[in-house]
PDB file of C-alpha atoms in Angstrom:
ATOM      1  CA  MET A   1      86.373  60.739 150.032  1.00 49.00           C
ATOM      2  CA  SER A   2      89.075  61.354 147.447  1.00 51.00           C
ATOM      3  CA  LEU A   3      88.448  62.824 144.047  1.00 57.00           C
ATOM      4  CA  ARG A   4      90.207  60.488 141.647  1.00 57.00           C
ATOM      5  CA  GLN A   5      90.474  61.042 137.946  1.00 56.00           C
ATOM      6  CA  PRO A   6      88.995  58.203 135.923  1.00 58.00           C
ATOM      7  CA  THR A   7      91.593  56.190 134.085  1.00 60.00           C
ATOM      8  CA  ARG A   8      91.644  56.535 130.347  1.00 58.00           C
ATOM      9  CA  CYS A   9      90.690  53.633 128.163  1.00 66.00           C
ATOM     10  CA  THR A  10      93.378  52.335 125.873  1.00 56.00           C
ATOM     11  CA  GLY A  11      91.461  53.499 122.820  1.00 71.00           C
ATOM     12  CA  ASP A  12      91.230  57.018 124.245  1.00 89.00           C
ATOM     13  CA  LYS A  13      95.014  57.334 124.371  1.00 90.00           C
ATOM     14  CA  LYS A  14      95.291  56.089 120.807  1.00 91.00           C
ATOM     15  CA  LYS A  15      92.658  58.584 119.629  1.00 93.00           C
ATOM     16  CA  LEU A  16      94.396  61.454 121.402  1.00 94.00           C
ATOM     17  CA  ALA A  17      97.759  60.407 119.970  1.00 94.00           C
ATOM     18  CA  LEU A  18      96.311  60.226 116.473  1.00 93.00           C
ATOM     19  CA  ALA A  19      94.643  63.636 116.818  1.00 95.00           C
ATOM     20  CA  GLU A  20      97.920  65.146 117.992  1.00 96.00           C
ATOM     21  CA  LEU A  21      99.830  63.434 115.176  1.00 94.00           C
ATOM     22  CA  CYS A  22      97.461  64.979 112.631  1.00 94.00           C
ATOM     23  CA  GLN A  23      97.904  68.399 114.210  1.00 97.00           C
ATOM     24  CA  LEU A  24     101.700  68.058 114.286  1.00 96.00           C
ATOM     25  CA  LEU A  25     101.781  66.959 110.646  1.00 94.00           C
ATOM     26  CA  GLU A  26      99.733  70.009 109.724  1.00 96.00           C
ATOM     27  CA  ASP A  27     101.839  72.396 111.825  1.00 97.00           C
ATOM     28  CA  HIS A  28     105.231  70.906 110.862  1.00 95.00           C
ATOM     29  CA  PRO A  29     105.077  69.456 107.341  1.00 94.00           C
ATOM     30  CA  GLU A  30     108.867  69.649 107.091  1.00 96.00           C
ATOM     31  CA  LYS A  31     109.373  67.145 109.927  1.00 94.00           C
ATOM     32  CA  SER A  32     109.584  63.421 109.374  1.00 93.00           C
ATOM     33  CA  ARG A  33     106.331  61.556 109.952  1.00 93.00           C
ATOM     34  CA  LYS A  34     108.319  58.804 111.696  1.00 93.00           C
ATOM     35  CA  ILE A  35     109.802  61.268 114.204  1.00 94.00           C
ATOM     36  CA  LEU A  36     106.417  62.842 114.940  1.00 95.00           C
ATOM     37  CA  LEU A  37     104.860  59.407 115.321  1.00 94.00           C
ATOM     38  CA  GLN A  38     107.513  58.374 117.846  1.00 94.00           C
ATOM     39  CA  GLN A  39     106.987  61.644 119.700  1.00 96.00           C
ATOM     40  CA  VAL A  40     103.257  61.056 120.243  1.00 96.00           C
ATOM     41  CA  GLU A  41     103.781  57.361 121.066  1.00 94.00           C
ATOM     42  CA  ILE A  42     106.091  58.385 123.909  1.00 95.00           C
ATOM     43  CA  LYS A  43     103.948  61.311 125.074  1.00 96.00           C
ATOM     44  CA  TYR A  44     100.819  59.172 125.385  1.00 95.00           C
ATOM     45  CA  ASP A  45     102.689  56.141 126.765  1.00 94.00           C
ATOM     46  CA  LEU A  46     101.179  53.808 124.194  1.00 95.00           C
ATOM     47  CA  THR A  47     101.573  50.061 124.486  1.00 94.00           C
ATOM     48  CA  PRO A  48     103.794  48.225 121.991  1.00 94.00           C
ATOM     49  CA  LYS A  49     100.670  46.899 120.288  1.00 94.00           C
ATOM     50  CA  GLU A  50      99.220  50.412 119.925  1.00 92.00           C
ATOM     51  CA  CYS A  51     102.547  51.691 118.581  1.00 93.00           C
ATOM     52  CA  GLU A  52     102.644  48.857 116.073  1.00 94.00           C
ATOM     53  CA  PHE A  53      99.123  49.746 114.920  1.00 92.00           C
ATOM     54  CA  LEU A  54     100.006  53.415 114.429  1.00 91.00           C
ATOM     55  CA  ASP A  55     103.307  52.574 112.723  1.00 92.00           C
ATOM     56  CA  ARG A  56     101.640  50.142 110.356  1.00 93.00           C
ATOM     57  CA  ASN A  57      98.769  52.453 109.428  1.00 90.00           C
ATOM     58  CA  PHE A  58     100.247  55.956 109.614  1.00 86.00           C
ATOM     59  CA  HIS A  59     103.982  55.679 108.913  1.00 78.00           C
ATOM     60  CA  THR A  60     103.846  56.141 105.138  1.00 73.00           C
ATOM     61  CA  GLU A  61     105.776  59.192 103.976  1.00 60.00           C
TER      62      GLU A  61
END
């Protein structure tokens, strides 16, 4: 019997990405929000639809 990790739900990745974005914004206020947003979108391998959601709702400078 193999011990497999459960796959993450799509919403879980988005929540983790958003939590990390908030932390990065707090730790690095001098960095562009757009750059940090792209960084977490790549790290969490978000779908284009998830990226669009985050861009639309959290890209304001």
